[in-house]
Amino acid sequence: MNLAAAEQIELEIRRLLQRKRPVLVAIDGRCAAGKTTLAEELRELCGCGVVHMDHFFLRPEQRTEERLNTPGGNVDRERVLQEVLLPLSREEEVSYRPYDCKLQALKEAVQVVPGPVTVIEGAYACHPSLREYYDLKVFLTVEKEEQLRRIRRRNGPEAAIQFRERWIPLEERYFAACKVADCCDLRFETHGEK
C-alpha cells in the first residue's frame, strides 16, 4: 500500500479526534486492492483497533437466493451492526465470533477493546445500512489485471477463477447499486506489488 495514503488518512483521523471520540473508520473497496494492508499500516501509525469484514461473510444457512441476489447481501451486516458498530459507537468492548470460510463455521470469540480509533476494513463495510456509523469512509480500487494478478498470487490460480466468476461480480454489483465509491470521503487507487 502507498504509505502516503495511510499518512493522509492518519491526518484526517487526527482532525476528527479533535472533535469527537471514538472515531470509526471504514475501508471498503475492490478485493486485492490493499484494504487489509492499509488497515495494518493505520494500526502501526495510529494504534487503532481493526475489525475485518471477512469475519462476517454469511454462514451456509444464511445464503438464500433472495439474500445473495441483494447487492451487498453476502455479508452478515446485521451481525456487524449489532456486535461491532453499535458497541464501538458506545465505547463498549466488542466480542464476536469470526466466520471461517474454509471451515464453514464460527471460530472462538475475539475481543476488540474500544479505543479512540477503530478501523472496519473489507468489502461491504460501507453498505448503506452501516455507513451512518462511520466518521471516515475510504474506498480503495485497483486496475483489473493487477487485481487478478494479486488474487492469483495470494489465493492460487483455482481460487482466482472463482473470484473472477463469482466474488468480483458480486462486489461490482454492490459498488454500482450502493454507489460505494461516491459515498466515501477519500478514494485511492493502488498500484504495483502488494
mmCIF file of N, CA, C and O in Angstrom, residues 75-172:
data_model
loop_
_atom_site.group_PDB
_atom_site.id
_atom_site.type_symbol
_atom_site.label_atom_id
_atom_site.label_comp_id
_atom_site.label_asym_id
_atom_site.label_seq_id
_atom_site.Cartn_x
_atom_site.Cartn_y
_atom_site.Cartn_z
ATOM 1 N N VAL A 75 -22.834 -10.617 3.002
ATOM 2 C CA VAL A 75 -22.157 -10.384 4.277
ATOM 3 C C VAL A 75 -23.239 -10.208 5.346
ATOM 4 O O VAL A 75 -24.333 -9.704 5.063
ATOM 5 N N ASP A 76 -22.935 -10.670 6.542
ATOM 6 C CA ASP A 76 -23.887 -10.593 7.645
ATOM 7 C C ASP A 76 -23.810 -9.203 8.278
ATOM 8 O O ASP A 76 -23.284 -9.013 9.369
ATOM 9 N N ARG A 77 -24.360 -8.231 7.575
ATOM 10 C CA ARG A 77 -24.273 -6.841 8.024
ATOM 11 C C ARG A 77 -25.061 -6.605 9.303
ATOM 12 O O ARG A 77 -24.726 -5.722 10.092
ATOM 13 N N GLU A 78 -26.098 -7.403 9.539
ATOM 14 C CA GLU A 78 -26.859 -7.270 10.782
ATOM 15 C C GLU A 78 -25.971 -7.609 11.986
ATOM 16 O O GLU A 78 -26.014 -6.929 13.013
ATOM 17 N N ARG A 79 -25.149 -8.627 11.839
ATOM 18 C CA ARG A 79 -24.233 -9.018 12.920
ATOM 19 C C ARG A 79 -23.135 -7.978 13.095
ATOM 20 O O ARG A 79 -22.741 -7.658 14.214
ATOM 21 N N VAL A 80 -22.638 -7.405 11.985
ATOM 22 C CA VAL A 80 -21.641 -6.331 12.067
ATOM 23 C C VAL A 80 -22.212 -5.168 12.869
ATOM 24 O O VAL A 80 -21.548 -4.621 13.761
ATOM 25 N N LEU A 81 -23.448 -4.805 12.579
ATOM 26 C CA LEU A 81 -24.078 -3.693 13.275
ATOM 27 C C LEU A 81 -24.240 -4.001 14.763
ATOM 28 O O LEU A 81 -23.813 -3.216 15.620
ATOM 29 N N GLN A 82 -24.847 -5.135 15.076
ATOM 30 C CA GLN A 82 -25.165 -5.465 16.466
ATOM 31 C C GLN A 82 -23.928 -5.788 17.304
ATOM 32 O O GLN A 82 -23.848 -5.391 18.468
ATOM 33 N N GLU A 83 -22.980 -6.510 16.727
ATOM 34 C CA GLU A 83 -21.853 -6.999 17.513
ATOM 35 C C GLU A 83 -20.624 -6.105 17.457
ATOM 36 O O GLU A 83 -19.733 -6.240 18.295
ATOM 37 N N VAL A 84 -20.554 -5.196 16.466
ATOM 38 C CA VAL A 84 -19.349 -4.371 16.314
ATOM 39 C C VAL A 84 -19.673 -2.877 16.364
ATOM 40 O O VAL A 84 -19.221 -2.167 17.257
ATOM 41 N N LEU A 85 -20.436 -2.388 15.402
ATOM 42 C CA LEU A 85 -20.607 -0.940 15.270
ATOM 43 C C LEU A 85 -21.364 -0.298 16.438
ATOM 44 O O LEU A 85 -20.955 0.754 16.949
ATOM 45 N N LEU A 86 -22.465 -0.906 16.847
ATOM 46 C CA LEU A 86 -23.213 -0.312 17.963
ATOM 47 C C LEU A 86 -22.394 -0.300 19.251
ATOM 48 O O LEU A 86 -22.289 0.746 19.897
ATOM 49 N N PRO A 87 -21.779 -1.426 19.650
ATOM 50 C CA PRO A 87 -20.951 -1.364 20.863
ATOM 51 C C PRO A 87 -19.794 -0.374 20.748
ATOM 52 O O PRO A 87 -19.530 0.383 21.691
ATOM 53 N N LEU A 88 -19.104 -0.347 19.600
ATOM 54 C CA LEU A 88 -17.993 0.595 19.452
ATOM 55 C C LEU A 88 -18.462 2.039 19.534
ATOM 56 O O LEU A 88 -17.786 2.885 20.135
ATOM 57 N N SER A 89 -19.612 2.333 18.957
ATOM 58 C CA SER A 89 -20.119 3.709 18.987
ATOM 59 C C SER A 89 -20.465 4.143 20.408
ATOM 60 O O SER A 89 -20.476 5.332 20.714
ATOM 61 N N ARG A 90 -20.718 3.153 21.304
ATOM 62 C CA ARG A 90 -20.998 3.452 22.719
ATOM 63 C C ARG A 90 -19.743 3.277 23.583
ATOM 64 O O ARG A 90 -19.837 3.301 24.805
ATOM 65 N N GLU A 91 -18.602 3.049 22.912
ATOM 66 C CA GLU A 91 -17.318 2.827 23.589
ATOM 67 C C GLU A 91 -17.345 1.608 24.504
ATOM 68 O O GLU A 91 -16.732 1.579 25.563
ATOM 69 N N GLU A 92 -18.051 0.573 24.060
ATOM 70 C CA GLU A 92 -18.130 -0.684 24.791
ATOM 71 C C GLU A 92 -17.215 -1.715 24.129
ATOM 72 O O GLU A 92 -16.971 -1.660 22.923
ATOM 73 N N GLU A 93 -16.763 -2.675 24.917
ATOM 74 C CA GLU A 93 -15.927 -3.745 24.376
ATOM 75 C C GLU A 93 -16.749 -4.579 23.399
ATOM 76 O O GLU A 93 -17.944 -4.796 23.588
ATOM 77 N N VAL A 94 -16.080 -5.056 22.373
ATOM 78 C CA VAL A 94 -16.710 -5.855 21.333
ATOM 79 C C VAL A 94 -16.255 -7.302 21.478
ATOM 80 O O VAL A 94 -15.074 -7.575 21.712
ATOM 81 N N SER A 95 -17.196 -8.211 21.341
ATOM 82 C CA SER A 95 -16.876 -9.635 21.317
ATOM 83 C C SER A 95 -17.707 -10.261 20.198
ATOM 84 O O SER A 95 -18.928 -10.112 20.169
ATOM 85 N N TYR A 96 -17.013 -10.903 19.272
ATOM 86 C CA TYR A 96 -17.729 -11.563 18.180
ATOM 87 C C TYR A 96 -16.975 -12.819 17.768
ATOM 88 O O TYR A 96 -15.783 -12.955 18.023
ATOM 89 N N ARG A 97 -17.682 -13.722 17.117
ATOM 90 C CA ARG A 97 -17.078 -14.960 16.630
ATOM 91 C C ARG A 97 -16.847 -14.834 15.130
ATOM 92 O O ARG A 97 -17.805 -14.741 14.366
ATOM 93 N N PRO A 98 -15.579 -14.823 14.696
ATOM 94 C CA PRO A 98 -15.295 -14.720 13.259
ATOM 95 C C PRO A 98 -15.778 -15.962 12.516
ATOM 96 O O PRO A 98 -15.650 -17.086 13.016
ATOM 97 N N TYR A 99 -16.314 -15.726 11.345
ATOM 98 C CA TYR A 99 -16.704 -16.843 10.476
ATOM 99 C C TYR A 99 -15.504 -17.246 9.639
ATOM 100 O O TYR A 99 -14.851 -16.403 9.016
ATOM 101 N N ASP A 100 -15.196 -18.540 9.629
ATOM 102 C CA ASP A 100 -14.078 -19.079 8.855
ATOM 103 C C ASP A 100 -14.648 -19.740 7.599
ATOM 104 O O ASP A 100 -15.319 -20.778 7.682
ATOM 105 N N CYS A 101 -14.384 -19.124 6.445
ATOM 106 C CA CYS A 101 -14.939 -19.625 5.180
ATOM 107 C C CYS A 101 -14.433 -21.026 4.851
ATOM 108 O O CYS A 101 -15.162 -21.826 4.269
ATOM 109 N N LYS A 102 -13.181 -21.320 5.190
ATOM 110 C CA LYS A 102 -12.633 -22.650 4.890
ATOM 111 C C LYS A 102 -13.287 -23.722 5.735
ATOM 112 O O LYS A 102 -13.595 -24.805 5.258
ATOM 113 N N LEU A 103 -13.491 -23.440 7.013
ATOM 114 C CA LEU A 103 -14.117 -24.407 7.917
ATOM 115 C C LEU A 103 -15.641 -24.385 7.831
ATOM 116 O O LEU A 103 -16.306 -25.294 8.323
ATOM 117 N N GLN A 104 -16.194 -23.302 7.250
ATOM 118 C CA GLN A 104 -17.652 -23.112 7.179
ATOM 119 C C GLN A 104 -18.262 -23.124 8.587
ATOM 120 O O GLN A 104 -19.309 -23.727 8.828
ATOM 121 N N ALA A 105 -17.571 -22.436 9.516
ATOM 122 C CA ALA A 105 -18.032 -22.416 10.903
ATOM 123 C C ALA A 105 -17.535 -21.155 11.598
ATOM 124 O O ALA A 105 -16.560 -20.536 11.162
ATOM 125 N N LEU A 106 -18.210 -20.839 12.706
ATOM 126 C CA LEU A 106 -17.768 -19.736 13.536
ATOM 127 C C LEU A 106 -16.624 -20.213 14.428
ATOM 128 O O LEU A 106 -16.671 -21.319 14.970
ATOM 129 N N LYS A 107 -15.618 -19.371 14.580
ATOM 130 C CA LYS A 107 -14.466 -19.697 15.422
ATOM 131 C C LYS A 107 -14.692 -19.129 16.826
ATOM 132 O O LYS A 107 -15.718 -18.533 17.103
ATOM 133 N N GLU A 108 -13.683 -19.320 17.675
ATOM 134 C CA GLU A 108 -13.746 -18.774 19.035
ATOM 135 C C GLU A 108 -13.872 -17.257 18.984
ATOM 136 O O GLU A 108 -13.356 -16.603 18.080
ATOM 137 N N ALA A 109 -14.507 -16.707 19.992
ATOM 138 C CA ALA A 109 -14.750 -15.268 20.045
ATOM 139 C C ALA A 109 -13.445 -14.485 20.154
ATOM 140 O O ALA A 109 -12.481 -14.939 20.775
ATOM 141 N N VAL A 110 -13.427 -13.325 19.511
ATOM 142 C CA VAL A 110 -12.329 -12.375 19.647
ATOM 143 C C VAL A 110 -12.889 -11.112 20.304
ATOM 144 O O VAL A 110 -14.071 -10.801 20.160
ATOM 145 N N GLN A 111 -12.025 -10.421 21.037
ATOM 146 C CA GLN A 111 -12.429 -9.196 21.700
ATOM 147 C C GLN A 111 -11.720 -8.018 21.044
ATOM 148 O O GLN A 111 -10.564 -8.123 20.642
ATOM 149 N N VAL A 112 -12.425 -6.922 20.942
ATOM 150 C CA VAL A 112 -11.864 -5.666 20.468
ATOM 151 C C VAL A 112 -12.135 -4.639 21.563
ATOM 152 O O VAL A 112 -13.294 -4.358 21.882
ATOM 153 N N VAL A 113 -11.058 -4.149 22.155
ATOM 154 C CA VAL A 113 -11.192 -3.144 23.214
ATOM 155 C C VAL A 113 -11.424 -1.797 22.541
ATOM 156 O O VAL A 113 -10.687 -1.419 21.633
ATOM 157 N N PRO A 114 -12.448 -1.079 22.972
ATOM 158 C CA PRO A 114 -12.694 0.218 22.339
ATOM 159 C C PRO A 114 -11.543 1.178 22.621
ATOM 160 O O PRO A 114 -11.018 1.223 23.725
ATOM 161 N N GLY A 115 -11.154 1.878 21.602
ATOM 162 C CA GLY A 115 -10.108 2.877 21.725
ATOM 163 C C GLY A 115 -10.566 4.136 21.032
ATOM 164 O O GLY A 115 -11.702 4.220 20.553
ATOM 165 N N PRO A 116 -9.675 5.108 20.921
ATOM 166 C CA PRO A 116 -10.066 6.338 20.239
ATOM 167 C C PRO A 116 -10.418 6.118 18.774
ATOM 168 O O PRO A 116 -11.255 6.821 18.229
ATOM 169 N N VAL A 117 -9.762 5.109 18.120
ATOM 170 C CA VAL A 117 -9.985 4.858 16.694
ATOM 171 C C VAL A 117 -10.115 3.359 16.454
ATOM 172 O O VAL A 117 -9.307 2.575 16.964
ATOM 173 N N THR A 118 -11.104 2.980 15.676
ATOM 174 C CA THR A 118 -11.231 1.600 15.217
ATOM 175 C C THR A 118 -11.501 1.631 13.719
ATOM 176 O O THR A 118 -12.309 2.423 13.239
ATOM 177 N N VAL A 119 -10.809 0.748 12.999
ATOM 178 C CA VAL A 119 -10.974 0.609 11.556
ATOM 179 C C VAL A 119 -11.750 -0.669 11.279
ATOM 180 O O VAL A 119 -11.398 -1.738 11.796
ATOM 181 N N ILE A 120 -12.789 -0.578 10.473
ATOM 182 C CA ILE A 120 -13.515 -1.742 9.974
ATOM 183 C C ILE A 120 -13.156 -1.836 8.507
ATOM 184 O O ILE A 120 -13.480 -0.952 7.725
ATOM 185 N N GLU A 121 -12.424 -2.894 8.151
ATOM 186 C CA GLU A 121 -11.917 -2.996 6.789
ATOM 187 C C GLU A 121 -12.499 -4.189 6.075
ATOM 188 O O GLU A 121 -12.682 -5.238 6.659
ATOM 189 N N GLY A 122 -12.768 -3.984 4.796
ATOM 190 C CA GLY A 122 -13.207 -5.080 3.951
ATOM 191 C C GLY A 122 -14.352 -4.671 3.055
ATOM 192 O O GLY A 122 -15.056 -3.687 3.315
ATOM 193 N N ALA A 123 -14.523 -5.460 2.012
ATOM 194 C CA ALA A 123 -15.644 -5.228 1.109
ATOM 195 C C ALA A 123 -16.934 -5.302 1.906
ATOM 196 O O ALA A 123 -17.056 -6.112 2.826
ATOM 197 N N TYR A 124 -17.860 -4.445 1.576
ATOM 198 C CA TYR A 124 -19.187 -4.333 2.174
ATOM 199 C C TYR A 124 -19.198 -3.525 3.473
ATOM 200 O O TYR A 124 -20.244 -3.361 4.083
ATOM 201 N N ALA A 125 -18.054 -2.994 3.902
ATOM 202 C CA ALA A 125 -18.021 -2.180 5.123
ATOM 203 C C ALA A 125 -18.900 -0.945 4.991
ATOM 204 O O ALA A 125 -19.468 -0.478 5.974
ATOM 205 N N CYS A 126 -19.019 -0.403 3.781
ATOM 206 C CA CYS A 126 -19.802 0.824 3.572
ATOM 207 C C CYS A 126 -21.193 0.541 3.032
ATOM 208 O O CYS A 126 -21.784 1.364 2.318
ATOM 209 N N HIS A 127 -21.730 -0.614 3.362
ATOM 210 C CA HIS A 127 -23.101 -0.920 2.965
ATOM 211 C C HIS A 127 -24.014 0.194 3.499
ATOM 212 O O HIS A 127 -23.769 0.727 4.586
ATOM 213 N N PRO A 128 -25.039 0.585 2.757
ATOM 214 C CA PRO A 128 -25.916 1.671 3.214
ATOM 215 C C PRO A 128 -26.463 1.488 4.631
ATOM 216 O O PRO A 128 -26.672 2.469 5.340
ATOM 217 N N SER A 129 -26.671 0.255 5.068
ATOM 218 C CA SER A 129 -27.208 0.036 6.413
ATOM 219 C C SER A 129 -26.157 0.239 7.503
ATOM 220 O O SER A 129 -26.504 0.283 8.687
ATOM 221 N N LEU A 130 -24.883 0.390 7.114
ATOM 222 C CA LEU A 130 -23.801 0.544 8.088
ATOM 223 C C LEU A 130 -23.138 1.918 8.038
ATOM 224 O O LEU A 130 -22.553 2.361 9.025
ATOM 225 N N ARG A 131 -23.218 2.578 6.901
ATOM 226 C CA ARG A 131 -22.352 3.741 6.683
ATOM 227 C C ARG A 131 -22.585 4.912 7.625
ATOM 228 O O ARG A 131 -21.677 5.686 7.878
ATOM 229 N N GLU A 132 -23.778 5.054 8.178
ATOM 230 C CA GLU A 132 -24.032 6.189 9.079
ATOM 231 C C GLU A 132 -23.211 6.112 10.368
ATOM 232 O O GLU A 132 -23.066 7.103 11.078
ATOM 233 N N TYR A 133 -22.655 4.942 10.674
ATOM 234 C CA TYR A 133 -21.901 4.770 11.919
ATOM 235 C C TYR A 133 -20.439 5.192 11.789
ATOM 236 O O TYR A 133 -19.725 5.249 12.789
ATOM 237 N N TYR A 134 -19.998 5.473 10.572
ATOM 238 C CA TYR A 134 -18.596 5.814 10.354
ATOM 239 C C TYR A 134 -18.383 7.324 10.324
ATOM 240 O O TYR A 134 -19.197 8.073 9.817
ATOM 241 N N ASP A 135 -17.223 7.707 10.834
ATOM 242 C CA ASP A 135 -16.815 9.101 10.789
ATOM 243 C C ASP A 135 -15.962 9.391 9.567
ATOM 244 O O ASP A 135 -15.852 10.541 9.141
ATOM 245 N N LEU A 136 -15.343 8.351 9.009
ATOM 246 C CA LEU A 136 -14.497 8.485 7.827
ATOM 247 C C LEU A 136 -14.655 7.222 7.000
ATOM 248 O O LEU A 136 -14.547 6.113 7.530
ATOM 249 N N LYS A 137 -14.924 7.407 5.714
ATOM 250 C CA LYS A 137 -15.087 6.266 4.806
ATOM 251 C C LYS A 137 -14.048 6.381 3.691
ATOM 252 O O LYS A 137 -13.919 7.437 3.076
ATOM 253 N N VAL A 138 -13.333 5.269 3.458
ATOM 254 C CA VAL A 138 -12.254 5.221 2.470
ATOM 255 C C VAL A 138 -12.572 4.132 1.460
ATOM 256 O O VAL A 138 -13.008 3.038 1.840
ATOM 257 N N PHE A 139 -12.333 4.429 0.185
ATOM 258 C CA PHE A 139 -12.552 3.440 -0.879
ATOM 259 C C PHE A 139 -11.231 3.185 -1.597
ATOM 260 O O PHE A 139 -10.549 4.127 -1.986
ATOM 261 N N LEU A 140 -10.884 1.910 -1.759
ATOM 262 C CA LEU A 140 -9.684 1.524 -2.498
ATOM 263 C C LEU A 140 -10.076 0.796 -3.771
ATOM 264 O O LEU A 140 -10.961 -0.056 -3.767
ATOM 265 N N THR A 141 -9.385 1.126 -4.846
ATOM 266 C CA THR A 141 -9.607 0.438 -6.109
ATOM 267 C C THR A 141 -8.263 0.000 -6.669
ATOM 268 O O THR A 141 -7.211 0.453 -6.227
ATOM 269 N N VAL A 142 -8.324 -0.903 -7.617
ATOM 270 C CA VAL A 142 -7.134 -1.429 -8.267
ATOM 271 C C VAL A 142 -7.525 -1.803 -9.684
ATOM 272 O O VAL A 142 -8.665 -2.219 -9.945
ATOM 273 N N GLU A 143 -6.617 -1.625 -10.626
ATOM 274 C CA GLU A 143 -6.867 -1.978 -12.025
ATOM 275 C C GLU A 143 -7.104 -3.489 -12.119
ATOM 276 O O GLU A 143 -6.493 -4.273 -11.401
ATOM 277 N N LYS A 144 -8.022 -3.891 -13.002
ATOM 278 C CA LYS A 144 -8.483 -5.284 -13.062
ATOM 279 C C LYS A 144 -7.350 -6.300 -13.257
ATOM 280 O O LYS A 144 -7.322 -7.336 -12.573
ATOM 281 N N GLU A 145 -6.417 -6.052 -14.158
ATOM 282 C CA GLU A 145 -5.327 -7.013 -14.372
ATOM 283 C C GLU A 145 -4.460 -7.158 -13.130
ATOM 284 O O GLU A 145 -4.062 -8.263 -12.764
ATOM 285 N N GLU A 146 -4.174 -6.041 -12.478
ATOM 286 C CA GLU A 146 -3.387 -6.079 -11.242
ATOM 287 C C GLU A 146 -4.162 -6.802 -10.140
ATOM 288 O O GLU A 146 -3.598 -7.578 -9.371
ATOM 289 N N GLN A 147 -5.465 -6.585 -10.091
ATOM 290 C CA GLN A 147 -6.310 -7.261 -9.117
ATOM 291 C C GLN A 147 -6.206 -8.782 -9.276
ATOM 292 O O GLN A 147 -5.973 -9.503 -8.308
ATOM 293 N N LEU A 148 -6.356 -9.256 -10.508
ATOM 294 C CA LEU A 148 -6.304 -10.702 -10.743
ATOM 295 C C LEU A 148 -4.908 -11.261 -10.480
ATOM 296 O O LEU A 148 -4.774 -12.374 -9.964
ATOM 297 N N ARG A 149 -3.868 -10.507 -10.802
ATOM 298 C CA ARG A 149 -2.502 -10.959 -10.511
ATOM 299 C C ARG A 149 -2.320 -11.142 -9.004
ATOM 300 O O ARG A 149 -1.786 -12.147 -8.543
ATOM 301 N N ARG A 150 -2.799 -10.173 -8.234
ATOM 302 C CA ARG A 150 -2.684 -10.267 -6.773
ATOM 303 C C ARG A 150 -3.476 -11.444 -6.221
ATOM 304 O O ARG A 150 -3.019 -12.143 -5.320
ATOM 305 N N ILE A 151 -4.677 -11.654 -6.751
ATOM 306 C CA ILE A 151 -5.501 -12.772 -6.277
ATOM 307 C C ILE A 151 -4.835 -14.100 -6.589
ATOM 308 O O ILE A 151 -4.797 -15.002 -5.740
ATOM 309 N N ARG A 152 -4.295 -14.244 -7.796
ATOM 310 C CA ARG A 152 -3.583 -15.483 -8.149
ATOM 311 C C ARG A 152 -2.417 -15.725 -7.204
ATOM 312 O O ARG A 152 -2.196 -16.840 -6.747
ATOM 313 N N ARG A 153 -1.664 -14.660 -6.911
ATOM 314 C CA ARG A 153 -0.503 -14.782 -6.030
ATOM 315 C C ARG A 153 -0.924 -15.104 -4.591
ATOM 316 O O ARG A 153 -0.312 -15.924 -3.926
ATOM 317 N N ARG A 154 -1.985 -14.467 -4.139
ATOM 318 C CA ARG A 154 -2.447 -14.623 -2.752
ATOM 319 C C ARG A 154 -3.218 -15.915 -2.533
ATOM 320 O O ARG A 154 -3.048 -16.594 -1.524
ATOM 321 N N ASN A 155 -4.111 -16.263 -3.476
ATOM 322 C CA ASN A 155 -5.042 -17.367 -3.271
ATOM 323 C C ASN A 155 -4.815 -18.561 -4.178
ATOM 324 O O ASN A 155 -5.457 -19.588 -3.992
ATOM 325 N N GLY A 156 -3.972 -18.418 -5.207
ATOM 326 C CA GLY A 156 -3.743 -19.513 -6.140
ATOM 327 C C GLY A 156 -4.603 -19.392 -7.377
ATOM 328 O O GLY A 156 -5.631 -18.699 -7.380
ATOM 329 N N PRO A 157 -4.200 -20.095 -8.456
ATOM 330 C CA PRO A 157 -4.905 -19.949 -9.737
ATOM 331 C C PRO A 157 -6.346 -20.453 -9.724
ATOM 332 O O PRO A 157 -7.212 -19.863 -10.362
ATOM 333 N N GLU A 158 -6.633 -21.535 -8.991
ATOM 334 C CA GLU A 158 -8.008 -22.043 -8.966
ATOM 335 C C GLU A 158 -8.940 -21.075 -8.255
ATOM 336 O O GLU A 158 -10.058 -20.823 -8.706
ATOM 337 N N ALA A 159 -8.475 -20.528 -7.141
ATOM 338 C CA ALA A 159 -9.290 -19.558 -6.414
ATOM 339 C C ALA A 159 -9.498 -18.301 -7.245
ATOM 340 O O ALA A 159 -10.565 -17.681 -7.178
ATOM 341 N N ALA A 160 -8.498 -17.930 -8.045
ATOM 342 C CA ALA A 160 -8.619 -16.736 -8.880
ATOM 343 C C ALA A 160 -9.785 -16.876 -9.861
ATOM 344 O O ALA A 160 -10.487 -15.896 -10.139
ATOM 345 N N ILE A 161 -10.005 -18.072 -10.346
ATOM 346 C CA ILE A 161 -11.138 -18.314 -11.253
ATOM 347 C C ILE A 161 -12.451 -18.073 -10.520
ATOM 348 O O ILE A 161 -13.353 -17.406 -11.032
ATOM 349 N N GLN A 162 -12.553 -18.593 -9.299
ATOM 350 C CA GLN A 162 -13.775 -18.398 -8.506
ATOM 351 C C GLN A 162 -13.977 -16.914 -8.189
ATOM 352 O O GLN A 162 -15.097 -16.416 -8.248
ATOM 353 N N PHE A 163 -12.900 -16.209 -7.863
ATOM 354 C CA PHE A 163 -13.011 -14.771 -7.625
ATOM 355 C C PHE A 163 -13.516 -14.069 -8.872
ATOM 356 O O PHE A 163 -14.436 -13.251 -8.800
ATOM 357 N N ARG A 164 -12.914 -14.375 -10.033
ATOM 358 C CA ARG A 164 -13.276 -13.699 -11.276
ATOM 359 C C ARG A 164 -14.724 -13.985 -11.668
ATOM 360 O O ARG A 164 -15.443 -13.090 -12.124
ATOM 361 N N GLU A 165 -15.175 -15.218 -11.452
ATOM 362 C CA GLU A 165 -16.511 -15.608 -11.909
ATOM 363 C C GLU A 165 -17.614 -15.345 -10.887
ATOM 364 O O GLU A 165 -18.764 -15.160 -11.273
ATOM 365 N N ARG A 166 -17.267 -15.334 -9.591
ATOM 366 C CA ARG A 166 -18.321 -15.200 -8.592
ATOM 367 C C ARG A 166 -18.166 -13.972 -7.694
ATOM 368 O O ARG A 166 -19.060 -13.147 -7.599
ATOM 369 N N TRP A 167 -17.044 -13.868 -6.983
ATOM 370 C CA TRP A 167 -16.917 -12.843 -5.947
ATOM 371 C C TRP A 167 -16.747 -11.436 -6.517
ATOM 372 O O TRP A 167 -17.346 -10.493 -6.003
ATOM 373 N N ILE A 168 -15.951 -11.293 -7.550
ATOM 374 C CA ILE A 168 -15.761 -9.961 -8.129
ATOM 375 C C ILE A 168 -17.068 -9.429 -8.715
ATOM 376 O O ILE A 168 -17.428 -8.275 -8.457
ATOM 377 N N PRO A 169 -17.837 -10.228 -9.477
ATOM 378 C CA PRO A 169 -19.123 -9.711 -9.968
ATOM 379 C C PRO A 169 -20.082 -9.300 -8.841
ATOM 380 O O PRO A 169 -20.786 -8.295 -8.962
ATOM 381 N N LEU A 170 -20.105 -10.065 -7.721
ATOM 382 C CA LEU A 170 -20.951 -9.682 -6.596
ATOM 383 C C LEU A 170 -20.511 -8.344 -6.014
ATOM 384 O O LEU A 170 -21.333 -7.484 -5.697
ATOM 385 N N GLU A 171 -19.192 -8.158 -5.868
ATOM 386 C CA GLU A 171 -18.669 -6.884 -5.364
ATOM 387 C C GLU A 171 -19.018 -5.736 -6.311
ATOM 388 O O GLU A 171 -19.454 -4.677 -5.877
ATOM 389 N N GLU A 172 -18.797 -5.949 -7.604
ATOM 390 C CA GLU A 172 -19.052 -4.888 -8.576
ATOM 391 C C GLU A 172 -20.526 -4.475 -8.577
ATOM 392 O O GLU A 172 -20.849 -3.293 -8.699
#
